[in-house]
């Protein structure tokens, strides 16, 4: 009697990493590439982190724009930023502007 939303992760994995289902070694991300993954939703951070790690990236998750800015301010080298746009506090656009 209640609606349930189901996310089919198997659908999204090949979209994120095209050779996910092929046999043989996958192409790894260039060594040392760090992704700063910013999303206020723990669900999405926990869903994307293993996909990015499987692609060979080092992942630095952050639950807010302020947390992401603190990570960068602490001296963490970030090569790629993946951010949610709508977050409480600072938006993803404000985060990019601050960086």
mmCIF file of C-alpha atoms in Angstrom:
data_model
loop_
_atom_site.group_PDB
_atom_site.id
_atom_site.type_symbol
_atom_site.label_atom_id
_atom_site.label_comp_id
_atom_site.label_asym_id
_atom_site.label_seq_id
_atom_site.Cartn_x
_atom_site.Cartn_y
_atom_site.Cartn_z
ATOM 1 C CA UNK A 1 0.000 0.000 0.000
ATOM 2 C CA UNK A 2 3.039 2.316 -0.047
ATOM 3 C CA UNK A 3 5.114 3.529 -2.962
ATOM 4 C CA UNK A 4 8.749 2.502 -2.938
ATOM 5 C CA UNK A 5 11.441 4.065 -5.092
ATOM 6 C CA UNK A 6 14.059 1.634 -6.371
ATOM 7 C CA UNK A 7 17.313 2.791 -7.958
ATOM 8 C CA UNK A 8 18.789 0.303 -10.417
ATOM 9 C CA UNK A 9 22.525 0.863 -9.866
ATOM 10 C CA UNK A 10 23.338 -1.607 -12.670
ATOM 11 C CA UNK A 11 21.784 0.860 -15.108
ATOM 12 C CA UNK A 12 24.045 3.730 -13.993
ATOM 13 C CA UNK A 13 27.379 1.922 -13.659
ATOM 14 C CA UNK A 14 27.977 1.494 -17.422
ATOM 15 C CA UNK A 15 27.020 5.154 -17.924
ATOM 16 C CA UNK A 16 29.663 6.258 -15.436
ATOM 17 C CA UNK A 17 32.287 3.726 -16.483
ATOM 18 C CA UNK A 18 31.650 2.394 -19.994
ATOM 19 C CA UNK A 19 33.734 -0.776 -19.721
ATOM 20 C CA UNK A 20 32.256 -1.754 -16.326
ATOM 21 C CA UNK A 21 30.666 -4.940 -17.706
ATOM 22 C CA UNK A 22 33.513 -5.953 -20.024
ATOM 23 C CA UNK A 23 36.036 -8.511 -18.942
ATOM 24 C CA UNK A 24 39.654 -7.520 -18.566
ATOM 25 C CA UNK A 25 41.279 -4.669 -16.704
ATOM 26 C CA UNK A 26 39.477 -1.342 -16.750
ATOM 27 C CA UNK A 27 41.266 1.839 -17.671
ATOM 28 C CA UNK A 28 42.366 3.490 -14.466
ATOM 29 C CA UNK A 29 42.198 7.189 -13.818
ATOM 30 C CA UNK A 30 45.533 8.931 -14.059
ATOM 31 C CA UNK A 31 47.467 8.287 -10.853
ATOM 32 C CA UNK A 32 46.828 10.747 -8.079
ATOM 33 C CA UNK A 33 43.610 12.246 -9.448
ATOM 34 C CA UNK A 34 41.390 13.411 -6.600
ATOM 35 C CA UNK A 35 37.654 14.050 -6.908
ATOM 36 C CA UNK A 36 35.970 16.358 -4.411
ATOM 37 C CA UNK A 37 32.420 14.986 -4.261
ATOM 38 C CA UNK A 38 30.018 17.469 -2.657
ATOM 39 C CA UNK A 39 26.402 16.531 -1.967
ATOM 40 C CA UNK A 40 24.213 17.093 1.067
ATOM 41 C CA UNK A 41 22.575 13.709 0.440
ATOM 42 C CA UNK A 42 24.476 10.865 2.109
ATOM 43 C CA UNK A 43 22.649 8.483 -0.252
ATOM 44 C CA UNK A 44 24.167 10.053 -3.372
ATOM 45 C CA UNK A 45 27.633 10.416 -1.833
ATOM 46 C CA UNK A 46 27.578 6.729 -0.855
ATOM 47 C CA UNK A 47 26.265 5.706 -4.288
ATOM 48 C CA UNK A 48 28.854 7.679 -6.305
ATOM 49 C CA UNK A 49 31.940 7.160 -4.126
ATOM 50 C CA UNK A 50 32.439 3.450 -4.967
ATOM 51 C CA UNK A 51 31.836 4.107 -8.683
ATOM 52 C CA UNK A 52 34.491 6.829 -8.722
ATOM 53 C CA UNK A 53 36.909 4.712 -6.674
ATOM 54 C CA UNK A 54 36.386 1.769 -9.050
ATOM 55 C CA UNK A 55 37.362 4.116 -11.897
ATOM 56 C CA UNK A 56 40.652 4.744 -10.092
ATOM 57 C CA UNK A 57 39.996 8.101 -8.458
ATOM 58 C CA UNK A 58 40.731 9.113 -4.881
ATOM 59 C CA UNK A 59 37.451 10.500 -3.507
ATOM 60 C CA UNK A 60 37.090 13.227 -0.902
ATOM 61 C CA UNK A 61 33.392 13.341 0.072
ATOM 62 C CA UNK A 62 31.887 16.489 1.591
ATOM 63 C CA UNK A 63 28.334 17.001 2.897
ATOM 64 C CA UNK A 64 28.241 20.756 2.246
ATOM 65 C CA UNK A 65 29.907 23.569 0.367
ATOM 66 C CA UNK A 66 31.464 24.800 3.611
ATOM 67 C CA UNK A 67 32.942 21.349 4.290
ATOM 68 C CA UNK A 68 34.340 21.268 0.745
ATOM 69 C CA UNK A 69 35.899 24.709 1.187
ATOM 70 C CA UNK A 70 37.492 23.546 4.448
ATOM 71 C CA UNK A 71 38.990 20.516 2.665
ATOM 72 C CA UNK A 72 40.526 22.768 0.016
ATOM 73 C CA UNK A 73 41.670 25.327 2.619
ATOM 74 C CA UNK A 74 43.464 22.515 4.489
ATOM 75 C CA UNK A 75 45.692 22.084 1.442
ATOM 76 C CA UNK A 76 44.094 19.065 -0.217
ATOM 77 C CA UNK A 77 44.889 19.083 -3.942
ATOM 78 C CA UNK A 78 41.676 18.573 -5.910
ATOM 79 C CA UNK A 79 41.700 17.724 -9.612
ATOM 80 C CA UNK A 80 37.966 17.353 -10.205
ATOM 81 C CA UNK A 81 34.888 18.801 -8.515
ATOM 82 C CA UNK A 82 31.542 17.010 -8.638
ATOM 83 C CA UNK A 83 28.879 18.990 -6.800
ATOM 84 C CA UNK A 84 25.173 19.075 -6.200
ATOM 85 C CA UNK A 85 23.637 22.375 -7.260
ATOM 86 C CA UNK A 86 20.875 22.689 -4.656
ATOM 87 C CA UNK A 87 22.198 22.368 -1.111
ATOM 88 C CA UNK A 88 21.321 24.046 2.172
ATOM 89 C CA UNK A 89 23.582 26.991 2.953
ATOM 90 C CA UNK A 90 25.774 27.602 -0.083
ATOM 91 C CA UNK A 91 24.639 26.206 -3.430
ATOM 92 C CA UNK A 92 26.929 24.351 -5.821
ATOM 93 C CA UNK A 93 27.180 27.546 -7.877
ATOM 94 C CA UNK A 94 28.293 29.512 -4.803
ATOM 95 C CA UNK A 95 30.840 26.780 -4.056
ATOM 96 C CA UNK A 96 32.323 27.030 -7.548
ATOM 97 C CA UNK A 97 32.405 30.823 -7.280
ATOM 98 C CA UNK A 98 34.184 30.608 -3.897
ATOM 99 C CA UNK A 99 36.770 28.187 -5.291
#
